[in-house]
Coordinates of C-alpha atoms and ligand atoms in Angstrom, one line a residue:
X1 CA 15.4 19.3 -7.2
X2 CA 11.5 19.3 -8.5
X3 CA 10.0 15.5 -8.7
X4 CA 6.5 14.5 -10.2
X5 CA 4.6 10.8 -8.6
X6 CA 2.3 9.2 -10.6
X7 CA 0.0 6.7 -9.4
X8 CA -1.9 5.5 -12.5
X9 CA -5.2 3.0 -11.9
X10 CA -7.3 2.1 -15.0
X11 CA -9.6 4.7 -14.0
X12 CA -7.6 7.4 -11.8
X13 CA -4.2 9.2 -12.1
X14 CA -2.7 10.4 -8.3
X15 CA 0.1 12.6 -8.5
X16 CA 2.4 14.9 -6.5
X17 CA 5.2 17.8 -7.3
X18 CA 7.2 17.6 -4.8
X19 CA 10.5 20.0 -3.9
X20 CA 12.4 18.2 -3.1
X21 CA 15.3 20.8 -1.4
X22 CA 12.8 20.3 1.2
X23 CA 10.1 17.4 0.7
X24 CA 7.6 19.4 0.7
X25 CA 4.7 18.8 -1.7
X26 CA 3.7 21.4 -4.5
X27 CA 1.1 20.4 -5.6
X28 CA -1.4 16.7 -5.2
X29 CA -4.8 15.8 -6.8
X30 CA -6.5 13.2 -8.9
X31 CA -7.9 12.9 -12.3
X32 CA -11.1 10.3 -11.7
X33 CA -12.6 8.7 -14.7
X34 CA -10.8 8.8 -17.2
X35 CA -11.6 6.9 -19.8
X36 CA -15.4 7.7 -19.5
X37 CA -16.3 10.8 -20.4
X38 CA -17.1 12.7 -17.4
X39 CA -13.4 12.9 -16.4
X40 CA -12.2 14.8 -13.1
X41 CA -9.4 16.6 -12.3
X42 CA -8.9 18.1 -8.4
X43 CA -5.2 19.7 -7.5
X44 CA -4.1 21.2 -4.2
X45 CA -1.6 23.1 -4.0
X46 CA -1.8 25.7 -1.2
X47 CA -4.0 27.2 0.0
X48 CA -5.7 26.6 -3.9
X49 CA -8.0 24.1 -4.6
X50 CA -8.4 23.3 -8.0
X51 CA -12.0 20.6 -8.7
X52 CA -13.4 21.2 -12.5
X53 CA -14.4 18.6 -15.5
X54 CA -12.1 17.2 -18.3
X55 CA -12.2 15.9 -21.4
X56 CA -9.4 12.4 -21.0
X57 CA -10.7 10.2 -22.9
X58 CA -7.4 8.2 -21.7
X59 CA -4.3 8.6 -19.4
X60 CA -2.0 10.4 -22.1
X61 CA -4.8 13.6 -22.2
X62 CA -5.4 13.4 -18.8
X63 CA -1.5 13.6 -17.7
X64 CA -1.6 15.9 -20.4
X65 CA -4.5 18.6 -18.7
X66 CA -2.1 17.5 -15.4
X67 CA 0.8 19.2 -16.0
X68 CA -1.1 22.6 -18.3
X69 CA -3.1 22.6 -15.2
X70 CA 0.2 22.9 -12.5
X71 CA 2.3 25.5 -15.3
X72 CA -1.4 28.5 -13.9
X73 CA 0.8 30.8 -12.9
X74 CA -2.6 31.8 -10.7
X75 CA -0.6 28.1 -9.2
X76 CA 2.9 29.7 -8.3
X77 CA 4.1 26.0 -8.6
X78 CA 5.7 25.7 -12.0
X79 CA 7.2 27.6 -14.5
X80 CA 7.8 25.0 -17.2
X81 CA 8.3 21.6 -17.6
X82 CA 11.5 21.3 -18.0
X83 CA 11.7 22.5 -14.5
X84 CA 10.9 18.2 -13.3
X85 CA 14.1 17.4 -13.3
X86 CA 12.3 13.1 -12.4
X87 CA 9.0 11.5 -12.9
X88 CA 8.2 8.0 -10.2
X89 CA 6.4 5.8 -11.3
X90 CA 4.8 3.9 -8.9
X91 CA 4.2 -0.2 -10.8
X92 CA 2.9 -2.3 -8.0
X93 CA 3.9 -6.3 -10.0
X94 CA 8.4 -6.7 -10.2
X95 CA 7.9 -10.4 -9.7
X96 CA 10.9 -11.6 -8.8
X97 CA 12.3 -9.6 -11.6
X98 CA 12.6 -6.6 -10.2
X99 CA 14.7 -6.2 -6.8
X100 CA 14.7 -2.8 -7.0
X101 CA 13.4 1.2 -7.6
X102 CA 15.2 1.0 -10.8
X103 CA 15.5 4.1 -14.1
X104 CA 12.1 2.4 -16.6
X105 CA 14.0 1.9 -20.5
X106 CA 13.4 -0.9 -22.7
X107 CA 14.2 -3.4 -20.9
X108 CA 12.1 -2.4 -17.5
X109 CA 8.9 -2.0 -20.1
X110 CA 8.9 -5.9 -21.3
X111 CA 9.4 -6.6 -17.1
X112 CA 6.1 -4.3 -16.6
X113 CA 4.0 -6.0 -19.8
X114 CA 5.5 -9.5 -18.5
X115 CA 4.6 -9.4 -15.2
X116 CA 1.0 -7.7 -16.3
X117 CA -0.4 -11.8 -16.0
X118 CA 0.4 -11.7 -12.4
X119 CA -1.3 -7.9 -11.7
X120 CA -3.7 -7.6 -14.9
X121 CA -5.6 -5.1 -12.7
X122 CA -3.4 -2.5 -12.5
X123 CA 0.6 -3.1 -14.0
X124 CA -1.6 -2.7 -17.7
X125 CA -2.8 0.8 -15.7
X126 CA 0.5 1.4 -14.6
X127 CA 2.1 0.9 -18.3
X128 CA -0.1 3.1 -19.6
X129 CA 1.0 6.0 -16.7
X130 CA 4.5 5.5 -17.5
X131 CA 3.7 5.5 -21.2
X132 CA 1.8 9.0 -21.0
X133 CA 4.5 10.8 -18.9
X134 CA 7.2 9.4 -21.1
X135 CA 6.0 11.1 -24.0
X136 CA 4.6 13.9 -22.3
X137 CA 8.2 14.7 -20.7
X138 CA 10.0 12.3 -22.8
X139 CA 13.6 14.3 -21.7
X140 CA 14.6 12.8 -18.3
X141 CA 14.3 10.7 -16.4
X142 CA 11.5 7.9 -15.5
X143 CA 11.6 6.1 -12.6
X144 CA 9.4 2.5 -11.7
X145 CA 8.8 2.0 -7.8
X146 CA 7.5 -1.5 -7.5
X147 CA 5.6 -2.8 -4.7
X148 CA 6.8 -6.0 -4.1
X149 CA 10.8 -4.6 -4.7
X150 CA 11.0 -3.8 -0.7
X151 CA 9.7 -7.8 -0.1
X152 CA 11.8 -9.7 -2.4
X153 CA 14.4 -10.5 0.0
X154 CA 11.9 -12.6 1.3
X155 CA 13.8 -16.1 2.5
X156 CA 11.7 -19.3 0.3
X157 CA 10.3 -21.3 3.4
X158 CA 8.2 -17.6 3.7
X159 CA 7.5 -17.3 -0.7
X160 CA 6.8 -20.7 -1.2
X161 CA 3.9 -22.7 -1.4
X162 CA 3.7 -25.7 -0.3
X163 CA 2.9 -27.1 -3.9
X164 CA 4.0 -29.1 -6.9
X165 CA 7.5 -27.2 -7.3
X166 CA 6.3 -27.2 -10.8
X167 CA 3.4 -24.7 -9.9
X168 CA 6.3 -22.3 -9.0
X169 CA 9.3 -23.0 -11.2
X170 CA 7.0 -23.2 -14.3
X171 CA 4.1 -20.9 -13.8
X172 CA 5.9 -18.2 -11.2
X173 CA 3.3 -19.5 -8.3
X174 CA 4.4 -18.5 -4.5
X175 CA 4.1 -15.2 -2.2
X176 CA 5.1 -11.9 -3.6
X177 CA 4.3 -9.1 -1.2
X178 CA 2.7 -5.8 -2.3
X179 CA 2.3 -2.5 0.2
X180 CA 5.7 -2.3 -0.3
X181 CA 7.0 0.5 0.2
X182 CA 4.7 1.4 3.1
X183 CA 6.2 -1.2 4.4
X184 CA 9.8 0.7 3.1
X185 CA 8.8 3.8 4.2
X186 CA 7.7 2.3 7.7
X187 CA 11.1 0.4 8.1
X188 CA 12.8 3.4 7.8
X189 CA 11.0 6.2 10.4
X190 CA 10.4 3.5 12.6
X191 CA 15.1 3.0 12.3
X192 CA 15.6 7.0 12.7
X193 CA 12.6 6.9 15.6
X194 CA 13.4 4.6 18.0
X195 CA 16.9 5.2 17.8
X196 CA 18.8 2.7 15.8
X197 CA 21.0 1.1 12.6
X198 CA 18.4 -0.2 9.7
X199 CA 20.3 -3.1 9.3
X200 CA 20.5 -2.9 13.2
X201 CA 16.1 -2.9 14.0
X202 CA 13.2 -6.0 13.4
X203 CA 9.7 -5.4 13.2
X204 CA 6.8 -6.0 12.8
X205 CA 4.7 -4.0 10.5
X206 CA 1.5 -3.4 9.7
X207 CA -0.7 -1.4 6.2
X208 CA -4.1 -1.1 7.3
X209 CA -6.4 0.5 4.9
X210 CA -8.8 -1.2 2.7
X211 CA -6.1 -3.5 2.1
X212 CA -4.3 -4.8 4.6
X213 CA -0.8 -6.1 5.0
X214 CA 1.2 -7.4 8.0
X215 CA 5.5 -8.5 7.1
X216 CA 8.7 -8.8 10.0
X217 CA 11.3 -7.1 9.5
X218 CA 14.6 -8.3 10.3
X219 CA 17.3 -6.6 10.5
X220 CA 15.6 -3.6 8.3
X221 CA 14.2 -6.1 5.2
X222 CA 11.6 -8.1 4.9
X223 CA 11.9 -11.8 6.0
X224 CA 8.4 -13.1 6.2
X225 CA 5.2 -11.7 3.7
X226 CA 1.4 -11.8 4.5
X227 CA -0.1 -10.8 1.2
X228 CA 0.6 -13.4 -1.1
X229 CA 0.8 -14.9 -5.2
X230 CA -2.2 -11.6 -5.6
X231 CA -3.1 -9.6 -2.6
X232 CA -6.5 -11.2 -1.6
X233 CA -4.5 -13.7 0.9
X234 CA -3.3 -12.8 4.6
X235 CA -5.5 -10.7 6.8
X236 CA -9.0 -9.5 6.7
X237 CA -9.0 -5.9 4.1
X238 CA -12.6 -3.4 3.4
X239 CA -13.4 -6.6 0.8
X240 CA -11.0 -9.3 0.4
X241 CA -11.4 -12.2 2.8
X242 CA -8.1 -12.6 3.3
X243 CA -7.4 -16.1 4.4
X244 CA -9.4 -18.9 4.0
X245 CA -8.8 -22.5 2.8
X246 CA -8.4 -22.9 -0.9
X247 CA -11.2 -25.7 -0.7
X248 CA -13.8 -22.8 -0.1
X249 CA -13.2 -21.7 -4.1
X250 CA -13.9 -25.7 -5.8
X251 CA -16.9 -26.3 -3.4
X252 CA -18.4 -22.9 -4.5
X253 CA -17.8 -24.3 -7.6
X254 CA -18.8 -27.5 -7.0
X255 CA -21.9 -25.5 -5.9
X256 CA -23.0 -24.0 -8.8
X257 CA -20.8 -20.4 -8.3
X258 CA -18.6 -19.2 -11.7
X259 CA -14.8 -19.2 -11.3
X260 CA -15.3 -15.4 -11.9
X261 CA -17.8 -14.9 -9.7
X262 CA -16.3 -16.2 -6.7
X263 CA -13.2 -14.2 -7.6
X264 CA -15.0 -11.3 -7.3
X265 CA -16.4 -12.3 -4.1
X266 CA -13.8 -13.4 -2.8
X267 CA -11.9 -10.2 -3.6
X268 CA -15.3 -7.3 -3.8
X269 CA -17.4 -8.6 -1.0
X270 CA -15.7 -10.5 1.7
X271 CA -13.8 -9.3 4.3
X272 CA -15.6 -6.6 6.5
X273 CA -18.3 -5.5 4.2
X274 CA -18.4 -9.2 3.8
X275 CA -19.5 -10.5 7.6
X276 CA -20.7 -6.9 8.6
X277 CA -22.8 -7.1 5.3
X278 CA -22.6 -3.0 6.2
X279 CA -20.3 -1.6 4.6
X280 CA -15.6 -2.1 3.9
X281 CA -14.8 1.2 5.7
X282 CA -14.3 0.7 9.6
X283 CA -15.6 4.5 10.7
X284 CA -18.8 2.7 9.3
X285 CA -18.5 0.2 10.8
X286 CA -17.5 1.3 14.5
X287 CA -20.7 3.6 14.2
X288 CA -23.0 0.2 13.3
X289 CA -20.9 -1.4 16.0
X290 CA -21.2 1.5 18.7
X291 CA -25.6 1.4 18.3
X292 CA -25.5 -2.5 18.1
X293 CA -25.1 -4.6 14.7
X294 CA -24.2 -7.3 15.9
X295 CA -22.7 -8.4 12.2
X296 CA -20.5 -5.0 12.4
X297 CA -19.2 -6.5 16.1
X298 CA -18.4 -10.0 14.2
X299 CA -16.6 -8.3 11.2
X300 CA -14.7 -6.1 13.6
X301 CA -13.2 -8.5 15.9
X302 CA -12.8 -10.9 13.0
X303 CA -10.2 -8.3 12.0
X304 CA -8.4 -7.6 14.6
X305 CA -8.8 -11.0 16.2
X306 CA -6.2 -11.6 12.8
X307 CA -4.4 -9.5 13.5
X308 CA -3.6 -10.9 17.2
X309 CA -2.8 -14.4 15.4
X310 CA -0.1 -12.8 13.3
X311 CA 1.7 -10.7 15.1
X312 CA 1.7 -14.0 17.2
X313 CA 3.1 -16.1 14.0
X314 CA 6.0 -13.2 13.2
X315 CA 6.8 -12.9 16.5
X316 CA 7.8 -16.6 16.9
X317 CA 9.9 -16.6 14.2
X318 CA 11.9 -13.2 14.6
X319 CA 14.8 -13.3 17.5
X320 CA 13.1 -10.6 19.3
X321 CA 10.5 -7.2 18.1
X322 CA 11.6 -3.7 18.4
X323 CA 7.8 -3.0 18.1
X324 CA 4.9 -3.6 16.4
X325 CA 4.5 -0.3 13.9
X326 CA 0.7 0.3 13.0
X327 CA 0.1 2.7 9.1
X328 CA -2.5 3.9 6.7
X329 CA -6.1 4.0 7.0
X330 CA -7.5 1.9 9.9
X331 CA -3.7 2.8 11.2
X332 CA -3.9 5.9 11.8
X333 CA -7.1 7.1 12.7
X334 CA -8.3 3.8 14.5
X335 CA -8.3 4.6 18.1
X336 CA -10.9 1.6 19.0
X337 CA -9.2 -1.1 16.4
X338 CA -5.8 0.2 18.0
X339 CA -6.8 -0.3 21.4
X340 CA -8.2 -3.8 21.9
X341 CA -4.9 -4.8 18.9
X342 CA -2.8 -3.7 21.9
X343 CA -4.8 -5.3 24.4
X344 CA -5.0 -8.6 22.7
X345 CA -1.1 -8.4 23.2
X346 CA -0.3 -7.0 26.6
X347 CA 0.9 -11.5 26.6
X348 CA 3.8 -10.0 24.6
X349 CA 5.5 -7.3 26.8
X350 CA 2.0 -4.8 25.1
X351 CA 1.2 -2.6 28.1
X352 CA -1.7 -0.3 25.9
X353 CA -2.1 3.7 27.1
X354 CA -5.0 5.8 25.7
X355 CA -3.9 8.7 26.4
X356 CA -1.0 8.5 23.9
X357 CA -3.8 6.7 21.7
X358 CA -5.9 9.2 21.7
X359 CA -2.9 11.3 21.3
X360 CA -1.9 10.4 18.0
X361 CA -4.6 10.7 15.4
X362 CA -4.2 13.1 12.4
X363 CA -0.8 12.3 10.5
X364 CA 0.5 12.1 13.9
X365 CA 3.0 9.2 15.2
X366 CA 4.2 7.7 18.7
X367 CA 3.9 4.8 20.6
X368 CA 0.6 4.4 21.7
X369 CA 1.6 1.9 24.4
X370 CA 3.4 2.9 27.9
X371 CA 6.8 3.8 28.9
X372 CA 7.9 0.1 30.0
X373 CA 6.1 -2.3 27.5
X374 CA 8.0 -5.2 26.4
X375 CA 6.2 -4.7 23.2
X376 CA 6.4 -1.2 22.4
X377 CA 3.8 -0.8 19.1
X378 CA 3.6 2.8 17.5
X379 CA 2.0 4.7 15.2
X380 CA 3.8 5.8 12.1
X381 CA 1.9 7.6 9.2
X382 CA 2.8 5.7 5.3
X383 CA 4.0 8.1 2.9
X384 CA 4.2 6.4 0.2
X385 CA 4.8 9.1 -2.6
X386 CA 7.4 10.8 -0.6
X387 CA 9.7 7.2 -0.9
X388 CA 8.8 6.9 -4.2
X389 CA 10.7 10.9 -4.8
X390 CA 13.1 10.4 -2.7
X391 CA 14.0 6.9 -5.1
X392 CA 13.6 8.8 -7.8
X393 CA 15.5 11.8 -6.7
X394 CA 18.3 9.7 -5.9
X395 CA 18.2 7.9 -9.2
X396 CA 18.1 10.9 -11.7
X397 CA 20.9 11.9 -9.7
X398 CA 23.6 9.0 -10.5
X399 CA 23.0 7.2 -7.0
Ligands
ADP401 P1 -6.7 3.0 0.7 O1 -6.0 1.3 0.8 O2 -7.5 2.4 -0.4 O3 -5.4 3.8 0.5 P2 -7.1 4.4 3.1 O4 -5.0 3.8 3.5 O5 -7.1 5.8 3.3 O6 -7.5 3.4 2.2 O7 -7.5 3.1 4.7 C1 -9.1 3.4 4.8 C2 -9.5 3.1 5.6 O8 -9.6 3.3 6.9 C3 -10.7 2.4 5.5 O9 -11.5 1.4 7.1 C4 -11.8 3.8 7.0 O10 -12.1 3.6 7.2 C5 -10.4 3.7 7.5 N1 -9.7 5.1 8.0 C6 -9.9 6.2 7.9 N2 -9.8 7.4 9.2 C7 -9.9 6.9 10.0 C8 -11.1 7.3 10.8 N3 -10.1 8.6 11.1 N4 -11.6 6.4 11.7 C9 -11.4 5.2 11.6 N5 -11.1 4.7 10.1 C10 -10.2 5.3 9.1

């Protein structure tokens, strides 16, 4: 079965075409700058790489050009659109209505619309992608795979905030969590790699990319998570602040900032870039730090310290921890950050192993702590698209 996976942002469409027989990616790429008059299509299929300007005034136009390009006989990946038997869509926010991946119908579209108020930057473009893909491929099942669904198992003491109850009942103010597909993927991988049944595994999974989040997993299910009602809460991120005293927001407004400017500052100008004043990119920051830039050093220290603090908190709430799992661009690649974290977790039983750390890069998975560690730390590359493709295949097959 061939499955097409779509991830639509406000001005981009990321896509992958899978052959599910052996879970191989036949083609993947992105259209950037949709709607600007300056759109670019990038595609890789086997040894062929394409990059060219396209006319994509909207997502529908962009998606049609992606599909036309996939049909190019030179690529040899698709002879006709009918070979695509299922389309999987990443959808960010399902609120309390979405607990698992599901076939898209009118009811589900209404759920995406309803939850747009909780994810105004994400759900509307996700929906544009769904409508464009359903128009282009009306006969195949389309499946929604939610970022929030894996976190729907959090107990009330983890998802409720200690604010007036009406804020929850009337306005839906609670922790929803994000990156769920990534946390679910590495949880399943960890169960296989550690040789444990999914229902018996306890983990602390850390997705460390531009956005960063952490999940406590008990018996294969999420029981605690660091992101909140929005992806702003929790860990220090590339441009987001993570945890702060909410009174800071009111204080800065009282100092003359507009609410929308505070919002932008906390989402776009904080985190690594805010503290360092240099970059939101961990690679760049490590370079700056090595050249003696104090701002970069402080930003990295804050980043790792917040991680350590969260691991400690999750360690305390779980009955046992089989492993800490690192994933995402930083988790998969940033050796110094991983080494710093392992060193900070020695009191909880991690024994850092520099050689293993060095050996586990470029998409490799494995432990970066020594044998005999009471708290093993593993690197497991994430693959959200594959998870979406698997769910789509299962649902198309009637599972
Ligand atoms: P996104 O959340 O946008 O998908 P990624 O998962 O790609 O982001 O992660 C981006 C982060 O990963 C950046 O901070 C980047 O510097 C970091 N990263 C990627 N490769 C490396 C590397 N080789 N060394 C250090 N950091 C890296």
